[in-house]
PDB file of N, CA and C in Angstrom:
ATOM      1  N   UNK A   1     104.191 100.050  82.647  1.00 46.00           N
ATOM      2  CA  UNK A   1     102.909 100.721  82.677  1.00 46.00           C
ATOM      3  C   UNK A   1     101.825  99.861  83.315  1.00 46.00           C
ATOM      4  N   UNK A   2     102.032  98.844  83.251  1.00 54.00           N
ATOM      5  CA  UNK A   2     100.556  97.758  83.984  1.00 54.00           C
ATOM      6  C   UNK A   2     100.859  97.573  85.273  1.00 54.00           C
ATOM      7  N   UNK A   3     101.912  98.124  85.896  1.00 61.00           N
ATOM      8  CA  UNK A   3     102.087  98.849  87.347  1.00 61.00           C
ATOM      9  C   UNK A   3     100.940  99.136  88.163  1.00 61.00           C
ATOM     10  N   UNK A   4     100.416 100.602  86.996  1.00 63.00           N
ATOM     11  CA  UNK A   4      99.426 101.499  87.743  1.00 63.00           C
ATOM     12  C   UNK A   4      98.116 100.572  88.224  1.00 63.00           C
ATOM     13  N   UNK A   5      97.692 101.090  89.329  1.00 73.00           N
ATOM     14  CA  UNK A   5      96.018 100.430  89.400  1.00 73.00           C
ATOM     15  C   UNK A   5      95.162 102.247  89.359  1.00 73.00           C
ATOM     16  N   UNK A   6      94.669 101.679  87.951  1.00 73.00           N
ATOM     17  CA  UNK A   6      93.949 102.944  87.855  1.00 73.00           C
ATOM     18  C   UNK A   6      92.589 103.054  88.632  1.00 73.00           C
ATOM     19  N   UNK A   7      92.067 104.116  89.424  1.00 81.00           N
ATOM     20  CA  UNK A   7      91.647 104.386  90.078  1.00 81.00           C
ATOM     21  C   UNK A   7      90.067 104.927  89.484  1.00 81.00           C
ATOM     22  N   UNK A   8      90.231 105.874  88.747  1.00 89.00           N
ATOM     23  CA  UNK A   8      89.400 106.998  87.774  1.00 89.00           C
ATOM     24  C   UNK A   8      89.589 107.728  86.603  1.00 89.00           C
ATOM     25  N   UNK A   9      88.876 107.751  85.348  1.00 93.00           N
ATOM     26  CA  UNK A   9      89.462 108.030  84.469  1.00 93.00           C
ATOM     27  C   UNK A   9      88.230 108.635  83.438  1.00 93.00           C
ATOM     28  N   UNK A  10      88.188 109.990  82.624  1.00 96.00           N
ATOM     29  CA  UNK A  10      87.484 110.383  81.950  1.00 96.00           C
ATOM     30  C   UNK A  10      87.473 111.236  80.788  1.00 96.00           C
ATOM     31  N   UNK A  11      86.996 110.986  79.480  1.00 98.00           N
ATOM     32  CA  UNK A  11      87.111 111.391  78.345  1.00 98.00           C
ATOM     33  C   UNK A  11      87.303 113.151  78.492  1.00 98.00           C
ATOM     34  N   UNK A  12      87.953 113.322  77.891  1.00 97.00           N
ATOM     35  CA  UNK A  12      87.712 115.083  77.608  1.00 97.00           C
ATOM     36  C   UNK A  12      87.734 114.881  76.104  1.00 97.00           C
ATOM     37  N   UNK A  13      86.242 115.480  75.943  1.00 96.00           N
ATOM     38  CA  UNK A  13      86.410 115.724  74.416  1.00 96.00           C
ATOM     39  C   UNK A  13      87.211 117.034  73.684  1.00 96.00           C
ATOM     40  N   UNK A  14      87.174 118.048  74.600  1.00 97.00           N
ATOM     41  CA  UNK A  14      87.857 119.380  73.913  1.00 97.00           C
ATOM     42  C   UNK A  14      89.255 119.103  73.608  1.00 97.00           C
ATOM     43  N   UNK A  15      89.835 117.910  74.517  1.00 97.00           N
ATOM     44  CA  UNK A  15      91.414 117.936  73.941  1.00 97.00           C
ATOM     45  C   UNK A  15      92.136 116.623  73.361  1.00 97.00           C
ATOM     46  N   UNK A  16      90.634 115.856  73.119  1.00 98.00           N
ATOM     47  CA  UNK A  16      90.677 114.499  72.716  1.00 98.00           C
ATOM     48  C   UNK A  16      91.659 113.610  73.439  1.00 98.00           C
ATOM     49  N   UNK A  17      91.546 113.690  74.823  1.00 98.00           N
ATOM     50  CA  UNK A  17      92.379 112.785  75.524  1.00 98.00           C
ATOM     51  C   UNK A  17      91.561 111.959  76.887  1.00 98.00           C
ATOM     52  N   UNK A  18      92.330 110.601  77.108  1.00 98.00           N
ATOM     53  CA  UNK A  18      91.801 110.191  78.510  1.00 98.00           C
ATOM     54  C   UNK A  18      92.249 110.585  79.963  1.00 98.00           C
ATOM     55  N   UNK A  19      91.725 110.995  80.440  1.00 96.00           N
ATOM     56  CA  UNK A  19      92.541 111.783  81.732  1.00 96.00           C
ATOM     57  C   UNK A  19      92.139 110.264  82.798  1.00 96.00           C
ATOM     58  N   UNK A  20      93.440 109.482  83.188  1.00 93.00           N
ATOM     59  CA  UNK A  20      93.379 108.841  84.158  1.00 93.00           C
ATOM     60  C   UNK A  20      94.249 109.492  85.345  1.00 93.00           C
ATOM     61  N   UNK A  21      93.753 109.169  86.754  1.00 89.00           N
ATOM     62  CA  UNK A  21      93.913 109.048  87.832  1.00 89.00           C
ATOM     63  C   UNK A  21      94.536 108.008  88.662  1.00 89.00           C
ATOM     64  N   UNK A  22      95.840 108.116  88.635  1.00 82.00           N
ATOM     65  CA  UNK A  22      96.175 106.051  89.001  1.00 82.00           C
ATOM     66  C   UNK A  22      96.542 106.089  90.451  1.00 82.00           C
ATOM     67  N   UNK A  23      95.952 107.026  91.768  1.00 78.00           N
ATOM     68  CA  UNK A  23      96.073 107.053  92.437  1.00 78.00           C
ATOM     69  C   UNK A  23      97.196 106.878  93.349  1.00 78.00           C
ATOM     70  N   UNK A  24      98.423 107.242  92.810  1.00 80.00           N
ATOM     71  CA  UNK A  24      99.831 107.561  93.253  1.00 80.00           C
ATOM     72  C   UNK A  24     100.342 109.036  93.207  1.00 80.00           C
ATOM     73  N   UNK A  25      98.947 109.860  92.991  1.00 81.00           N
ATOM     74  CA  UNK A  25      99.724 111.229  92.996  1.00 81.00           C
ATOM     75  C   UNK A  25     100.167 111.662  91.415  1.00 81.00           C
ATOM     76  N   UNK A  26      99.910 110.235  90.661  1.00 83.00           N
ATOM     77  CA  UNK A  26     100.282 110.332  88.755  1.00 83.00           C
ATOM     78  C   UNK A  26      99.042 110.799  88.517  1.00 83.00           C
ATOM     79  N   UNK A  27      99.087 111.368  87.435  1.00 89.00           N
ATOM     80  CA  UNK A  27      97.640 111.242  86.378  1.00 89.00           C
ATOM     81  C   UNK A  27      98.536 111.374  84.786  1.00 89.00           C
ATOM     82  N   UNK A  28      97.687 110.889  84.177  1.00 92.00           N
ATOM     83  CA  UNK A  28      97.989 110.078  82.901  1.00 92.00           C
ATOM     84  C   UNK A  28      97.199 110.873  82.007  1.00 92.00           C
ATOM     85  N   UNK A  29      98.106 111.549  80.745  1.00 96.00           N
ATOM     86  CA  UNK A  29      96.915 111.980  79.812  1.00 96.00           C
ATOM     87  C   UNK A  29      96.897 111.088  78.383  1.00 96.00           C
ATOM     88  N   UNK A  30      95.998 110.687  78.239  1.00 97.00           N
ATOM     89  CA  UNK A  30      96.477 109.670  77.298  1.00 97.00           C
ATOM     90  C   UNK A  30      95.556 109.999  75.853  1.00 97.00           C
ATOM     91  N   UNK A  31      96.609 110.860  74.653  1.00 98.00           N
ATOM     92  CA  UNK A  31      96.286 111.518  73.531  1.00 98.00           C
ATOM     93  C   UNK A  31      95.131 110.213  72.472  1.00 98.00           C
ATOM     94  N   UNK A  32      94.129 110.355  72.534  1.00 97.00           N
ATOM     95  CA  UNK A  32      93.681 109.272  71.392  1.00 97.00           C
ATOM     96  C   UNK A  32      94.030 109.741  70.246  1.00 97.00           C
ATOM     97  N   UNK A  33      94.104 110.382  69.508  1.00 96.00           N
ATOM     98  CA  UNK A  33      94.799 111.010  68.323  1.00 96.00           C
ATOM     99  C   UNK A  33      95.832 110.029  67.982  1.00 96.00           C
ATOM    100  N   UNK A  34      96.878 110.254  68.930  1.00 97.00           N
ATOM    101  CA  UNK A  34      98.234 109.625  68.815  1.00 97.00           C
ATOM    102  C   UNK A  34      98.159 108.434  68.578  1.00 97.00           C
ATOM    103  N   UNK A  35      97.102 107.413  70.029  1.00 97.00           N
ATOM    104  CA  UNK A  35      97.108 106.106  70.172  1.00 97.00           C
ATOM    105  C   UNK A  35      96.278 105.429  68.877  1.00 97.00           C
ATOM    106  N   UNK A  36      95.171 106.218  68.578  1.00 97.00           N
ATOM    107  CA  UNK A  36      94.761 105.711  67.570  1.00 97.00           C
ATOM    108  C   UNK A  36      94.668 105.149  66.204  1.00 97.00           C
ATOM    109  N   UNK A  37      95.743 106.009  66.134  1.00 96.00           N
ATOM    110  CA  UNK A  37      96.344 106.284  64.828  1.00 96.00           C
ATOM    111  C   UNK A  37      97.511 104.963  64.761  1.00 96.00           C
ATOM    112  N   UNK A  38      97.967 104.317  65.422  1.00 96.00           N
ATOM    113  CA  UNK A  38      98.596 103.133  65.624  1.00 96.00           C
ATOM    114  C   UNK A  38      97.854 101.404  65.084  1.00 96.00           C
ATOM    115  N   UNK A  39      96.873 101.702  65.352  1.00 97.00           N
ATOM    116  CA  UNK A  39      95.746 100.593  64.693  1.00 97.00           C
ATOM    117  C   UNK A  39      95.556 100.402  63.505  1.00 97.00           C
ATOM    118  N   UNK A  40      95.164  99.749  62.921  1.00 96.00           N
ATOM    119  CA  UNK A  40      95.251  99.508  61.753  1.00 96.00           C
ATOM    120  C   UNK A  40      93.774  98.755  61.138  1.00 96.00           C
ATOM    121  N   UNK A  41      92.929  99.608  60.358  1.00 95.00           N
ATOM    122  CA  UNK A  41      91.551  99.604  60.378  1.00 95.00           C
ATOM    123  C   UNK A  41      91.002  98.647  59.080  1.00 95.00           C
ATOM    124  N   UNK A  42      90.570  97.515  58.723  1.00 91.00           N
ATOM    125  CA  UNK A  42      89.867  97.146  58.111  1.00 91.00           C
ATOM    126  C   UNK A  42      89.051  98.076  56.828  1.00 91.00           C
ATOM    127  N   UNK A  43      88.839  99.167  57.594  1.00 92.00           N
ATOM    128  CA  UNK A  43      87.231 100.138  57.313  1.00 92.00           C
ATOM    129  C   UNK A  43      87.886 101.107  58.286  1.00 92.00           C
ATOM    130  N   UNK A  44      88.184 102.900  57.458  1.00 92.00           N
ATOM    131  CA  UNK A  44      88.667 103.563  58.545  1.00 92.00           C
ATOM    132  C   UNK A  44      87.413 104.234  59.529  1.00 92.00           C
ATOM    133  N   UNK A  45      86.359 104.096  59.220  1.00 93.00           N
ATOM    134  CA  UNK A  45      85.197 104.314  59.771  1.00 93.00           C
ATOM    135  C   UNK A  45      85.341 104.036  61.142  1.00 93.00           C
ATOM    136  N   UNK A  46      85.786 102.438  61.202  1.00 94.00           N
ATOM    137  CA  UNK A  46      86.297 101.350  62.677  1.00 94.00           C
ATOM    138  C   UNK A  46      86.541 102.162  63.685  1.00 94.00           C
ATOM    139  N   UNK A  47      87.171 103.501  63.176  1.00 95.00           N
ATOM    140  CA  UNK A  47      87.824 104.483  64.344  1.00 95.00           C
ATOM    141  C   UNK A  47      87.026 105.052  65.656  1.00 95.00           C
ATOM    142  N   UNK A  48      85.443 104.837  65.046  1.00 95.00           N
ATOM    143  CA  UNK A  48      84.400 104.778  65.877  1.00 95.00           C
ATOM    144  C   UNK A  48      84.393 103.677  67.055  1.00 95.00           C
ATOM    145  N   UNK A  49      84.721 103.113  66.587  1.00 96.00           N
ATOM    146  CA  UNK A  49      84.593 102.107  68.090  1.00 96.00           C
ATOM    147  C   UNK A  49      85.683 102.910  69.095  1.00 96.00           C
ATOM    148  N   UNK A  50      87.325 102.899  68.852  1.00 97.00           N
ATOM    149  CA  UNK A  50      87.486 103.417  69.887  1.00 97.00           C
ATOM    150  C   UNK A  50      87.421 105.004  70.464  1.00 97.00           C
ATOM    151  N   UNK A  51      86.654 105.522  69.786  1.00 97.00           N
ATOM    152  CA  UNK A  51      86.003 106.658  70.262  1.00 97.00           C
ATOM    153  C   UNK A  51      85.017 106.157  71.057  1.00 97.00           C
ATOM    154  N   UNK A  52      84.310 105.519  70.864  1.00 97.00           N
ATOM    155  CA  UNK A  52      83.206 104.946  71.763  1.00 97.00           C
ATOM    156  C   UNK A  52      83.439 104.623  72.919  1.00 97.00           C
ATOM    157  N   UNK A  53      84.649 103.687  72.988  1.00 98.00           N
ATOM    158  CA  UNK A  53      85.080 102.944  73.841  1.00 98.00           C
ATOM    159  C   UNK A  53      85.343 103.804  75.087  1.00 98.00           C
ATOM    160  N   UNK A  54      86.528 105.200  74.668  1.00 98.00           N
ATOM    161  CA  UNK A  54      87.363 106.076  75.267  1.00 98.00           C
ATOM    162  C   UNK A  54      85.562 107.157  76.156  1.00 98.00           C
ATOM    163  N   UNK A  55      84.622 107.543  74.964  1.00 98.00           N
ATOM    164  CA  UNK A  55      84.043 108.059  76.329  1.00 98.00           C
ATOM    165  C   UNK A  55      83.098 107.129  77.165  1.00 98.00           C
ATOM    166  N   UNK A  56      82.923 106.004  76.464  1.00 98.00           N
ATOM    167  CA  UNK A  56      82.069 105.094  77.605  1.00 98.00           C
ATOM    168  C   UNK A  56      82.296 104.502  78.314  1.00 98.00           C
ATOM    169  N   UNK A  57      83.940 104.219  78.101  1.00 97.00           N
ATOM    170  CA  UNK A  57      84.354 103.543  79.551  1.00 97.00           C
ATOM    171  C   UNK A  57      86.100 103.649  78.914  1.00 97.00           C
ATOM    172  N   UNK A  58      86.032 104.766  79.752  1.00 97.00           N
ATOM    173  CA  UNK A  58      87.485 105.311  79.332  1.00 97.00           C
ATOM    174  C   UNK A  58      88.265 104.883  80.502  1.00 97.00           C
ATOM    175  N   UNK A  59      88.108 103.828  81.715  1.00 94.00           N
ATOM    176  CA  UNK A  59      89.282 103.013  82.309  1.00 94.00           C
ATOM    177  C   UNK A  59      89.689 101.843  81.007  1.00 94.00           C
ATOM    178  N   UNK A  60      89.004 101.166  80.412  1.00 95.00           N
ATOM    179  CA  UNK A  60      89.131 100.299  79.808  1.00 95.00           C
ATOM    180  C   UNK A  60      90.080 100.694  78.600  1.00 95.00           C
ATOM    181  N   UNK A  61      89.712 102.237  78.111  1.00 97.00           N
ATOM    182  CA  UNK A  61      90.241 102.211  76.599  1.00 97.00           C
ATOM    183  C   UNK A  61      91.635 102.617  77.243  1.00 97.00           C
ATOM    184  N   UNK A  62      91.962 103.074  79.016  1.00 95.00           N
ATOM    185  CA  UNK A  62      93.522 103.613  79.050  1.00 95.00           C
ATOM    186  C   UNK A  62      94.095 102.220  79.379  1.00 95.00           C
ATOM    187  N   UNK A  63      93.746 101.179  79.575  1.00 93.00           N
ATOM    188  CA  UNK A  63      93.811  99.777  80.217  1.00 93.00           C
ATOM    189  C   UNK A  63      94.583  99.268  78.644  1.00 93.00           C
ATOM    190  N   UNK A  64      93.790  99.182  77.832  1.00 96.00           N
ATOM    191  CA  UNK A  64      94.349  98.574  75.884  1.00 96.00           C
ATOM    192  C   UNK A  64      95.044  99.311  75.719  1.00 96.00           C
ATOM    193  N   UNK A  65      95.245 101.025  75.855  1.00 96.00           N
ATOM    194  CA  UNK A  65      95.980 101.611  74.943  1.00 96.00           C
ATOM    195  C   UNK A  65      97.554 101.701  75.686  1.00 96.00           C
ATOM    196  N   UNK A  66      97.172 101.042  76.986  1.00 93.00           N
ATOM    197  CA  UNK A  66      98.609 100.837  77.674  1.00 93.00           C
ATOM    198  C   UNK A  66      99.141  99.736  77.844  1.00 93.00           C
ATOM    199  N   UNK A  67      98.523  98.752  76.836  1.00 93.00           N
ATOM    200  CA  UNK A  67      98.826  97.536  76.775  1.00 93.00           C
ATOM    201  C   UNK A  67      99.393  96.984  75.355  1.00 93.00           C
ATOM    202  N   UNK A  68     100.300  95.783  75.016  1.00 93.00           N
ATOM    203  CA  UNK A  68     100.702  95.319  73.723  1.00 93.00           C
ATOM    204  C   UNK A  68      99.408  95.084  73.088  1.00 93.00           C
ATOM    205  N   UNK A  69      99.023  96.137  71.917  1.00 93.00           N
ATOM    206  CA  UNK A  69      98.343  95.534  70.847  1.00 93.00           C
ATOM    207  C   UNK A  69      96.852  95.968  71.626  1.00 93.00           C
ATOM    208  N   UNK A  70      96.749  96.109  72.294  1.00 94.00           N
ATOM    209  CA  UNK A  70      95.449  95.990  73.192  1.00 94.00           C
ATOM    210  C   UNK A  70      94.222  96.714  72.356  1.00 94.00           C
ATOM    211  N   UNK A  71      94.511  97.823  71.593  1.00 97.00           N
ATOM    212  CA  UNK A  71      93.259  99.009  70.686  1.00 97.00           C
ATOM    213  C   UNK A  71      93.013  98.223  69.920  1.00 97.00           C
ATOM    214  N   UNK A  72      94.522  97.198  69.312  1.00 97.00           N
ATOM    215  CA  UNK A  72      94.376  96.358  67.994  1.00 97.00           C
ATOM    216  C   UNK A  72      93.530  95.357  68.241  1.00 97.00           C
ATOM    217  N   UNK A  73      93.566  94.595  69.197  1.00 96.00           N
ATOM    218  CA  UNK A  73      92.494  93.541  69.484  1.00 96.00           C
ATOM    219  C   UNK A  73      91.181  93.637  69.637  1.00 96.00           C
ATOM    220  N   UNK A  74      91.347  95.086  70.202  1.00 96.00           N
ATOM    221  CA  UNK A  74      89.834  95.221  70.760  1.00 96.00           C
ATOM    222  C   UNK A  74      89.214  95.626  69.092  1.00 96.00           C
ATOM    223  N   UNK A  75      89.535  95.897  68.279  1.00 97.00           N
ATOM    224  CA  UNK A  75      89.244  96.497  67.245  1.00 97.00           C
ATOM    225  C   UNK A  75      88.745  95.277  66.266  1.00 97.00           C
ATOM    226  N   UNK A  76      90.017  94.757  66.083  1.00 96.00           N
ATOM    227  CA  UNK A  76      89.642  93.274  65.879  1.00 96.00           C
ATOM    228  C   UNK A  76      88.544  92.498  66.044  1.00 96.00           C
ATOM    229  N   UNK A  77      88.217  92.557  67.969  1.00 95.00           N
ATOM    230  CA  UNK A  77      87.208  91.681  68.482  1.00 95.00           C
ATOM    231  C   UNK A  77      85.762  92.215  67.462  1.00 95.00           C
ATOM    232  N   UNK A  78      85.925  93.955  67.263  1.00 94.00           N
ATOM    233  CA  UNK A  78      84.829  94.154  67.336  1.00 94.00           C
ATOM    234  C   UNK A  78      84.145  93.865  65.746  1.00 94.00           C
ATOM    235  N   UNK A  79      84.659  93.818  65.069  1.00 90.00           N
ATOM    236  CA  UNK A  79      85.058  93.516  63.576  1.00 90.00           C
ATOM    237  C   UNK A  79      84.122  92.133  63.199  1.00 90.00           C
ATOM    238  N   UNK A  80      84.845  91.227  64.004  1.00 92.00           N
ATOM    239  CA  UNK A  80      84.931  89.821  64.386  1.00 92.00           C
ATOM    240  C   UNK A  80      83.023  90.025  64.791  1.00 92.00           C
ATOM    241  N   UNK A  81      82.924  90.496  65.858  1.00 87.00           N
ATOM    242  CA  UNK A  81      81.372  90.518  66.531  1.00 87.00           C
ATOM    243  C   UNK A  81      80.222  90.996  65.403  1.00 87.00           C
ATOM    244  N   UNK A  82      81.019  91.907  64.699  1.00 80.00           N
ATOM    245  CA  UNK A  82      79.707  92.754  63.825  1.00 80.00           C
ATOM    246  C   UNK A  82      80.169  92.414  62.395  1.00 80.00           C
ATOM    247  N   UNK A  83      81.013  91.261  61.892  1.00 76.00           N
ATOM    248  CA  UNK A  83      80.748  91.054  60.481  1.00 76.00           C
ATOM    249  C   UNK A  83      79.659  90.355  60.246  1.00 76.00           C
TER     250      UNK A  83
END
């Protein structure tokens, strides 16, 4: 998966997914539901961040969620920043 060079990529809230563009003719739908639910929350509230993440810069959140651990860290980091 760290193949792709993603190109463009944007939240749809009606079907709670990231729609990337990896400029090979692919596009990627990538369920946050699914991915999210993989993390493991301190505070299930936390779930806000990567909602945040996914519509404010939803190359980044398909970048972690296609990566080892990547939602988990970032989740982590953010934990870490705002205790």
């Amino acid at each position: 998966m760290n193949d792709f060079i993603f190109q463009f990529a944007m939240y749809n809230p009606v079907t709670d997914t990231v729609e990337v563009n990896t400029g090979t003719g692919t596009a990627l739908f990538i369920r946050c539901k699914d991915f999210n639910s993989t993390v493991m929350f301190d505070d299930p509230n936390d779930v806000v961040y990567l909602y945040h993440l996914a519509e404010e810069q939803p190359l980044t959140y398909a970048k972690f969620a296609l990566s080892d651990d990547g939602l988990q860290d970032y989740v982590d980091a953010m934990n870490w920043f705002n205790y």
